[in-house]
XYZ file of C-alpha atoms in Angstrom:
552
model
C 39.060 3.382 299.302
C 41.773 5.376 301.026
C 40.606 8.163 303.268
C 42.516 11.400 303.304
C 42.538 15.132 303.701
C 39.115 16.759 303.482
C 37.451 13.403 302.862
C 38.447 12.257 306.345
C 37.351 15.520 307.956
C 33.942 15.366 306.363
C 33.353 11.929 307.906
C 34.247 13.039 311.418
C 31.565 12.561 314.089
C 32.638 15.545 316.151
C 35.213 18.276 315.754
C 36.667 19.049 319.172
C 38.242 22.449 319.657
C 41.405 22.336 321.715
C 43.289 25.081 323.521
C 45.708 27.441 321.817
C 49.323 26.319 322.119
C 52.370 28.561 322.019
C 55.043 27.680 319.499
C 58.557 28.463 320.817
C 59.850 31.778 319.530
C 63.404 30.525 319.016
C 65.250 27.414 317.962
C 66.006 24.769 320.557
C 69.810 24.563 321.010
C 69.514 20.853 321.882
C 67.370 19.914 318.911
C 69.540 20.172 315.804
C 69.950 16.661 314.355
C 72.809 15.380 312.230
C 72.451 14.576 308.547
C 70.817 11.206 308.156
C 68.791 11.652 311.328
C 66.284 9.171 309.853
C 68.461 6.079 309.612
C 68.251 2.316 309.938
C 69.875 -0.550 311.753
C 69.799 -3.782 309.722
C 70.089 -7.135 311.452
C 73.508 -8.601 310.562
C 72.011 -11.895 309.339
C 69.417 -10.030 307.231
C 71.773 -7.571 305.549
C 72.241 -9.676 302.381
C 68.433 -9.806 302.019
C 68.061 -6.032 302.375
C 71.014 -5.081 300.177
C 71.396 -8.018 297.783
C 74.749 -8.589 296.108
C 76.661 -7.350 293.066
C 74.775 -9.535 290.593
C 71.361 -9.075 292.234
C 71.203 -5.777 294.153
C 68.006 -5.177 296.107
C 66.644 -2.243 294.121
C 63.461 -2.132 296.238
C 65.495 -1.249 299.329
C 67.445 1.218 297.199
C 64.237 2.911 296.059
C 62.973 3.326 299.630
C 66.290 4.771 300.800
C 66.357 7.102 297.784
C 62.897 8.424 298.730
C 64.212 9.484 302.127
C 67.344 10.976 300.591
C 65.197 13.146 298.295
C 62.941 14.214 301.159
C 65.761 15.009 303.566
C 69.236 13.475 303.671
C 70.545 9.992 302.911
C 70.013 7.484 305.730
C 73.010 5.950 307.491
C 72.955 2.163 307.756
C 74.177 0.299 310.804
C 74.770 -3.409 310.048
C 74.609 -5.263 313.351
C 72.333 -6.544 316.074
C 72.260 -9.781 318.012
C 73.447 -11.859 315.064
C 76.711 -9.935 314.640
C 77.815 -11.693 317.837
C 76.977 -15.144 316.413
C 78.712 -14.744 313.051
C 81.909 -16.715 312.405
C 83.967 -16.430 309.214
C 84.678 -19.231 306.732
C 87.038 -18.124 303.967
C 86.101 -21.131 301.783
C 82.340 -20.569 301.993
C 80.788 -19.529 298.664
C 77.505 -18.301 300.158
C 77.386 -14.852 301.740
C 75.757 -16.232 304.881
C 74.589 -19.609 306.131
C 72.432 -19.541 309.233
C 70.616 -22.090 311.342
C 67.537 -21.101 313.309
C 67.123 -22.758 316.709
C 63.534 -21.971 317.773
C 64.401 -22.611 321.405
C 66.835 -19.692 321.239
C 65.078 -17.448 318.726
C 62.438 -18.250 316.115
C 63.193 -15.051 314.198
C 66.883 -15.169 313.340
C 69.708 -17.724 313.125
C 71.924 -18.195 316.147
C 74.481 -20.384 314.365
C 75.987 -18.348 311.525
C 78.922 -18.484 309.159
C 79.719 -15.764 306.651
C 81.953 -15.957 303.605
C 83.839 -13.309 301.625
C 80.709 -12.734 299.502
C 78.961 -11.205 302.517
C 80.899 -7.997 301.964
C 79.541 -7.618 298.410
C 76.348 -6.288 299.958
C 78.118 -3.050 300.823
C 78.455 -2.259 297.098
C 74.824 -2.522 295.982
C 73.603 1.091 296.407
C 76.473 3.006 294.759
C 74.513 6.043 293.610
C 72.909 6.879 296.959
C 75.977 7.799 298.953
C 74.910 5.537 301.831
C 77.402 5.363 304.692
C 77.654 2.243 306.832
C 78.874 0.861 310.103
C 79.929 -2.774 310.309
C 79.423 -4.766 313.487
C 82.213 -7.107 314.593
C 81.649 -10.185 316.751
C 82.549 -9.496 320.376
C 80.229 -12.116 321.848
C 82.339 -15.010 320.556
C 85.477 -12.943 320.078
C 86.353 -12.875 323.755
C 85.773 -16.512 324.692
C 86.330 -18.628 321.558
C 89.378 -18.818 319.320
C 87.133 -18.993 316.243
C 85.501 -15.740 317.296
C 88.834 -13.978 317.673
C 90.063 -15.370 314.348
C 86.869 -14.083 312.720
C 87.767 -10.581 313.877
C 91.288 -10.856 312.471
C 90.022 -12.270 309.152
C 87.129 -9.889 308.553
C 88.622 -6.507 309.438
C 90.607 -6.367 306.162
C 87.539 -7.431 304.152
C 85.313 -4.879 305.871
C 87.688 -1.954 305.519
C 88.263 -2.699 301.814
C 84.542 -3.070 301.103
C 83.715 0.078 303.039
C 86.509 2.358 301.897
C 84.935 5.786 301.531
C 81.573 4.518 302.809
C 82.150 4.183 306.551
C 80.686 6.501 309.161
C 81.915 4.463 312.140
C 82.674 0.933 313.384
C 81.067 -1.194 316.087
C 82.571 -3.930 318.264
C 79.901 -5.935 320.048
C 76.128 -5.583 320.309
C 74.510 -5.098 323.712
C 77.389 -6.294 325.891
C 75.314 -5.433 328.961
C 73.317 -8.611 328.197
C 76.242 -10.950 327.456
C 75.969 -12.738 330.814
C 72.150 -12.778 330.975
C 70.962 -13.164 327.364
C 67.789 -15.167 326.799
C 69.433 -16.570 323.649
C 72.240 -18.031 325.750
C 74.881 -16.231 327.837
C 78.297 -15.714 326.216
C 80.001 -14.462 329.386
C 80.057 -15.745 332.979
C 78.009 -14.209 335.823
C 81.184 -12.381 336.927
C 81.177 -10.325 333.700
C 81.593 -6.682 334.700
C 82.473 -3.276 333.306
C 86.208 -3.586 333.923
C 86.452 -6.897 332.073
C 84.357 -5.505 329.238
C 86.606 -2.462 328.885
C 89.726 -4.644 328.910
C 88.372 -6.808 326.081
C 87.050 -3.784 324.183
C 90.421 -1.992 324.245
C 92.332 -5.116 323.220
C 90.103 -5.760 320.203
C 89.664 -2.164 319.023
C 93.441 -1.716 319.059
C 93.764 -4.825 316.881
C 91.114 -3.428 314.533
C 92.995 -0.141 314.281
C 96.288 -1.845 313.534
C 94.728 -4.163 310.950
C 93.116 -1.252 309.111
C 96.446 0.550 309.081
C 98.182 -2.460 307.536
C 95.509 -3.609 305.099
C 93.682 -0.476 303.983
C 96.254 2.183 303.217
C 94.817 5.652 303.041
C 91.842 4.779 305.231
C 91.348 6.922 308.314
C 92.066 5.305 311.652
C 88.883 3.544 312.821
C 86.562 5.293 315.199
C 83.691 3.584 316.973
C 80.190 3.899 318.333
C 79.779 2.483 321.827
C 78.810 1.013 324.173
C 75.709 -0.145 322.232
C 74.004 -1.231 325.435
C 70.491 -2.674 325.371
C 69.262 -0.317 328.073
C 70.085 1.727 331.138
C 69.250 -0.777 333.904
C 70.931 -4.029 332.849
C 73.835 -5.916 334.430
C 76.519 -3.658 332.916
C 76.049 0.105 332.881
C 77.507 2.824 330.692
C 77.923 5.051 333.749
C 80.534 2.546 334.980
C 82.056 1.735 331.576
C 83.337 5.271 330.989
C 85.085 5.624 334.372
C 86.625 2.181 333.723
C 88.441 3.667 330.710
C 86.256 2.736 327.735
C 87.311 5.836 325.801
C 90.876 6.131 326.978
C 92.043 5.891 323.348
C 89.713 8.767 322.397
C 88.317 6.741 319.509
C 84.593 6.702 320.363
C 82.869 9.240 318.142
C 79.224 8.343 318.882
C 77.600 7.436 322.183
C 75.249 4.698 320.985
C 72.424 3.385 323.131
C 69.481 1.080 322.317
C 65.807 1.398 323.204
C 62.565 -0.520 322.915
C 59.420 0.854 324.543
C 58.383 -2.613 325.760
C 58.417 -6.273 324.727
C 56.283 -8.171 322.237
C 55.174 -10.607 324.945
C 55.227 -8.232 327.904
C 51.982 -8.241 329.929
C 49.560 -5.423 329.228
C 51.070 -4.239 325.940
C 48.479 -2.461 323.795
C 48.566 -0.103 320.847
C 46.959 2.817 322.692
C 48.513 2.276 326.105
C 52.042 1.373 325.037
C 52.868 2.859 321.628
C 50.309 5.596 321.037
C 51.189 7.080 324.406
C 53.314 10.226 324.394
C 53.994 10.105 328.146
C 55.360 6.564 327.912
C 57.563 7.581 324.990
C 58.968 10.557 326.885
C 59.761 8.496 329.971
C 61.501 5.855 327.898
C 63.664 8.348 325.998
C 64.394 10.490 329.064
C 66.003 7.531 330.845
C 68.725 7.615 328.180
C 69.344 11.352 328.364
C 69.629 11.036 332.149
C 72.307 8.355 331.697
C 74.166 10.455 329.108
C 74.061 13.560 331.293
C 75.525 11.598 334.206
C 78.545 10.690 332.059
C 78.903 13.959 330.137
C 77.430 16.785 332.247
C 76.473 19.767 330.128
C 77.186 18.132 326.756
C 73.561 18.169 325.587
C 73.008 21.728 326.766
C 76.021 22.817 324.727
C 74.383 21.477 321.568
C 75.626 17.912 321.785
C 78.030 18.173 318.857
C 80.552 16.067 320.695
C 84.324 15.779 320.826
C 86.781 12.974 321.426
C 85.797 12.806 325.072
C 82.126 13.765 324.714
C 80.715 11.821 321.762
C 77.241 12.948 320.655
C 74.186 10.894 321.554
C 72.439 8.557 319.093
C 70.035 5.654 319.151
C 72.171 3.051 317.372
C 69.271 0.578 317.492
C 65.639 1.113 318.413
C 62.091 0.185 317.513
C 58.714 -0.399 319.088
C 58.683 -3.788 320.885
C 61.710 -6.021 321.446
C 61.603 -9.661 320.326
C 61.047 -8.328 316.810
C 57.633 -6.798 317.425
C 54.048 -7.979 317.768
C 51.532 -8.471 314.921
C 48.649 -6.012 315.077
C 50.773 -3.530 316.999
C 54.282 -3.103 315.600
C 53.158 -3.447 311.970
C 50.213 -1.058 312.283
C 49.660 2.564 311.360
C 49.584 3.286 315.090
C 53.216 2.157 315.218
C 53.995 4.584 312.379
C 52.480 7.418 314.433
C 54.478 6.229 317.447
C 57.597 6.346 315.276
C 56.950 9.982 314.377
C 56.497 10.909 318.033
C 59.485 8.857 319.197
C 61.879 10.246 316.583
C 60.860 13.875 316.965
C 60.881 13.749 320.751
C 64.335 12.155 320.605
C 65.539 14.967 318.348
C 64.080 17.595 320.674
C 66.071 16.325 323.672
C 69.411 16.011 321.915
C 69.590 12.728 319.991
C 71.502 13.409 316.795
C 70.528 10.297 314.824
C 68.006 7.473 315.221
C 68.567 4.054 313.639
C 65.263 2.165 313.423
C 66.063 -1.549 313.573
C 64.682 -4.129 311.184
C 65.296 -7.641 309.891
C 63.766 -10.118 307.485
C 60.283 -11.168 308.675
C 60.408 -8.858 311.709
C 57.022 -7.487 312.731
C 58.248 -3.923 313.324
C 60.207 -3.556 310.093
C 59.797 -0.638 307.705
C 59.822 -2.969 304.711
C 60.132 -6.674 303.919
C 63.061 -6.874 301.477
C 62.386 -10.326 299.968
C 59.595 -12.880 299.811
C 59.940 -15.747 302.271
C 57.693 -18.536 303.506
C 56.559 -16.143 306.282
C 56.020 -12.842 304.459
C 55.966 -11.235 301.038
C 58.068 -8.357 299.791
C 56.424 -5.041 300.578
C 56.415 -1.627 302.222
C 55.197 -1.699 305.816
C 53.345 0.908 307.861
C 56.386 2.077 309.899
C 58.121 3.248 306.703
C 55.542 6.011 306.394
C 56.521 7.211 309.848
C 60.101 7.505 308.573
C 58.851 9.511 305.589
C 56.981 11.981 307.801
C 59.970 12.439 310.117
C 62.293 12.966 307.149
C 59.979 15.666 305.811
C 59.921 17.369 309.212
C 63.688 17.375 309.866
C 64.888 18.117 306.342
C 67.201 21.116 305.970
C 65.524 24.284 304.761
C 68.274 24.498 302.170
C 71.805 23.190 301.882
C 73.808 23.917 305.039
C 70.704 25.265 306.796
C 69.553 22.569 309.213
C 66.479 22.775 311.385
C 66.195 22.410 315.131
C 63.341 20.440 316.696
C 61.406 21.652 319.737
C 58.580 19.965 321.620
C 55.372 22.000 321.931
C 53.668 21.187 325.250
C 50.025 20.204 324.737
C 48.944 19.712 328.327
C 48.299 16.429 330.108
C 46.796 14.305 327.295
C 49.109 11.350 326.577
C 47.417 10.773 323.230
C 48.760 13.810 321.398
C 52.054 15.517 320.717
C 53.383 18.433 318.668
C 56.776 19.670 317.530
C 58.248 22.747 315.866
C 61.168 22.971 313.443
C 63.078 26.254 313.440
C 66.017 27.359 311.308
C 68.607 30.096 311.335
C 68.092 32.219 308.191
C 71.786 33.098 308.083
C 72.734 29.446 308.423
C 75.317 28.728 311.082
C 76.708 32.272 310.890
C 74.035 33.789 313.118
C 72.722 31.462 315.808
C 70.763 34.172 317.604
C 68.100 34.702 314.950
C 65.692 31.896 314.097
C 62.460 31.412 312.167
C 59.717 28.837 312.203
C 59.812 26.355 309.330
C 57.315 23.643 310.276
C 54.969 22.285 312.913
C 54.024 18.619 313.259
C 50.983 17.637 315.320
C 50.302 13.957 316.063
C 46.823 12.895 317.165
C 47.429 9.572 318.924
C 43.833 8.922 319.947
C 43.019 5.455 318.663
C 40.542 4.850 315.869
C 40.090 1.227 314.805
C 38.167 -0.098 311.821
C 38.932 -3.823 312.112
C 37.700 -6.527 314.467
C 39.845 -6.555 317.586
C 42.047 -3.825 316.111
C 44.241 -6.466 314.472
C 44.224 -4.890 311.027
C 42.658 -7.937 309.377
C 38.855 -8.387 309.374
C 37.051 -5.059 308.709
C 34.194 -3.844 310.879
C 31.055 -3.583 308.750
C 29.897 -0.268 310.208
C 32.832 1.430 311.952
C 32.050 4.439 314.158
C 32.444 7.914 312.727
C 35.913 9.333 313.171
C 36.444 12.177 315.621
C 38.608 15.129 314.627
C 40.316 17.674 316.873
C 41.199 21.277 316.098
C 44.684 22.394 317.107
C 45.457 26.108 317.225
C 49.032 27.327 317.429
C 50.187 30.843 318.297
C 52.928 31.494 315.746
C 53.171 35.285 315.739
C 55.937 35.196 318.324
C 57.920 32.905 316.011
C 57.939 35.542 313.279
C 54.994 34.315 311.167
C 52.893 37.191 309.828
C 49.124 37.410 309.535
C 47.752 36.413 306.168
C 50.511 33.910 305.498
C 49.383 30.751 303.732
C 50.516 27.582 305.479
C 50.869 24.279 303.651
C 49.143 21.201 305.108
C 50.511 17.671 304.566
C 48.778 14.715 306.183
C 49.954 11.291 307.329
C 46.821 9.182 306.935
C 45.312 5.710 306.986
C 41.861 4.301 307.654
C 42.707 3.879 311.336
C 45.392 3.172 313.882
C 44.995 -0.561 313.221
C 45.494 -0.237 309.449
C 48.417 -2.158 307.963
C 47.863 -1.005 304.370
C 46.377 2.013 302.585
C 48.756 4.535 304.155
C 49.857 7.807 302.556
C 51.883 10.893 303.358
C 50.718 13.991 301.475
C 48.884 11.681 299.091
C 52.026 9.690 298.190
C 52.161 5.926 298.371
C 55.438 4.005 298.441
C 53.971 0.546 298.018
C 55.924 -2.215 296.332
C 52.834 -3.143 294.309
C 52.543 0.271 292.647
C 56.101 1.022 291.510
C 58.523 -1.033 293.585
C 58.643 1.548 296.369
C 59.024 4.638 294.212
C 56.557 7.440 295.077
C 53.139 7.262 293.410
C 50.589 10.064 293.902
C 47.113 8.694 294.635
C 44.158 10.586 293.191
C 41.610 9.674 295.867
C 43.473 11.512 298.632
C 43.018 15.252 299.099
C 46.276 17.202 298.776
C 47.259 20.816 298.329
C 45.454 22.056 301.461
C 46.390 25.385 302.993
C 45.328 27.310 306.058
C 45.796 31.009 306.801
C 47.420 32.729 309.761
C 44.911 35.015 311.508
C 45.574 37.056 314.613
C 48.968 35.457 315.004
C 47.407 31.992 315.084
C 46.975 29.052 312.751
C 44.421 26.254 313.190
C 44.185 22.800 311.660
C 41.793 19.876 312.094
C 43.481 16.539 312.746
C 41.432 13.311 312.698
C 42.093 10.777 315.431
C 44.975 8.442 314.548
C 46.664 10.754 312.073
C 49.308 13.454 311.883
C 49.639 16.778 310.092
C 52.688 18.801 309.119
C 52.298 22.555 308.647
C 54.897 24.282 306.463
C 55.512 28.036 306.707
C 56.799 30.056 303.776
C 58.734 27.877 301.341
C 59.870 25.505 304.082
């Protein structure tokens, strides 16, 4: 039986009263995300699985994307990742993609790949959703093998034709800062540096621009996201790429960086200590804003909207644990809660879009798109984190976006809270703002399975603790007596891998192929009342609650 709402609260061992926390009175100028803030990065070799083709479109993926579009705005899809830099083109190949897995290089994705013209059919499978894409071109083999360069020349026309009217940007190369040190095999010499990277980048992006001009008449001149680095402390650094002239053509429209909190096999990785840890999340995200500020001083403080020379900041690829995640951690409800915290904190410090990465059979994926010999088709726990974030960042109405602020909760790393404000006059009056929503995330672990692995249930699990959070909202313009809607993100525990709901909705494949299904054994329709300028809500350990004010 699923636990939820008042049912969960009634089973709590102890209700702990917390302090009263002040909600910011005004909108955070850094925290206004772009449309499609909740977005995805799909592994290049997995894209045909996630999207299907013209004759067999993947309607399950389409249903899950449509859910997010209805809740907020349509996700943007980045097609790329490590395998974009292994893919070579074969014009005579009938199959969309043929890949060979070498377990010594990676057991999770092919490292020898050829794609045929049919690969580009996958961009046409979700026509009614208005999805916009980026396509990742092969830089890894494009700079040191003739076949790699020829692949670029051959595929640019195919990509621009397939993506006409559907492109949000282009990408040349994935994680070039690892090209000379990659565990899957270096594709550049130890002398690889920022100047050489910039030289190769400019040469190729100019060829891409010229090819689009010749082959796709009426298509806007390509613009790019870059540098798509794996991190801030690797062999090549963005702080040296920009001074070396990376954007001298003024064609980079998004500053894309990648992030993983830790690695699947890194020592000491745990659900509570690594993912359900707000302090660790903040430190990880803040390293990227520090890098961005060093390159573009003042850009975030000015709202981060960007220009030719100051592209706005996004996570072009991110997820919980690199090396495709760890079972029992990355596929758990705790990882979904981490995803809510990670996304909302990123929004609060100026990230304009977050692309959660996934691939076929990956442990951290939001859904498994097809059945394989390793996994069955289905909705995974992290998808519910995406749903909760989409609900929190959705515009109040058309052309009225929200701005996300962090609400400090003291020194406890196992909890976090955020506010969403909006400008009632839209963008016409940026001085006045009102509170739309508050999200509180209780990251204290609560496990109901042996070893917390989400598999064998504990016969008599301990009672679940609940904590009361009180927020002072009078200063944010909320009046006494106002009824506040309560929507809960719930599962049986942080180690749960199934039985997850948001506001009583399930998006399981088994129920209706990912379309929303309201479950009747989960309490919904809760409200709380504002009294003395404050609102209180009980939040069980390992769950999250969104409070909605007015009709927001």
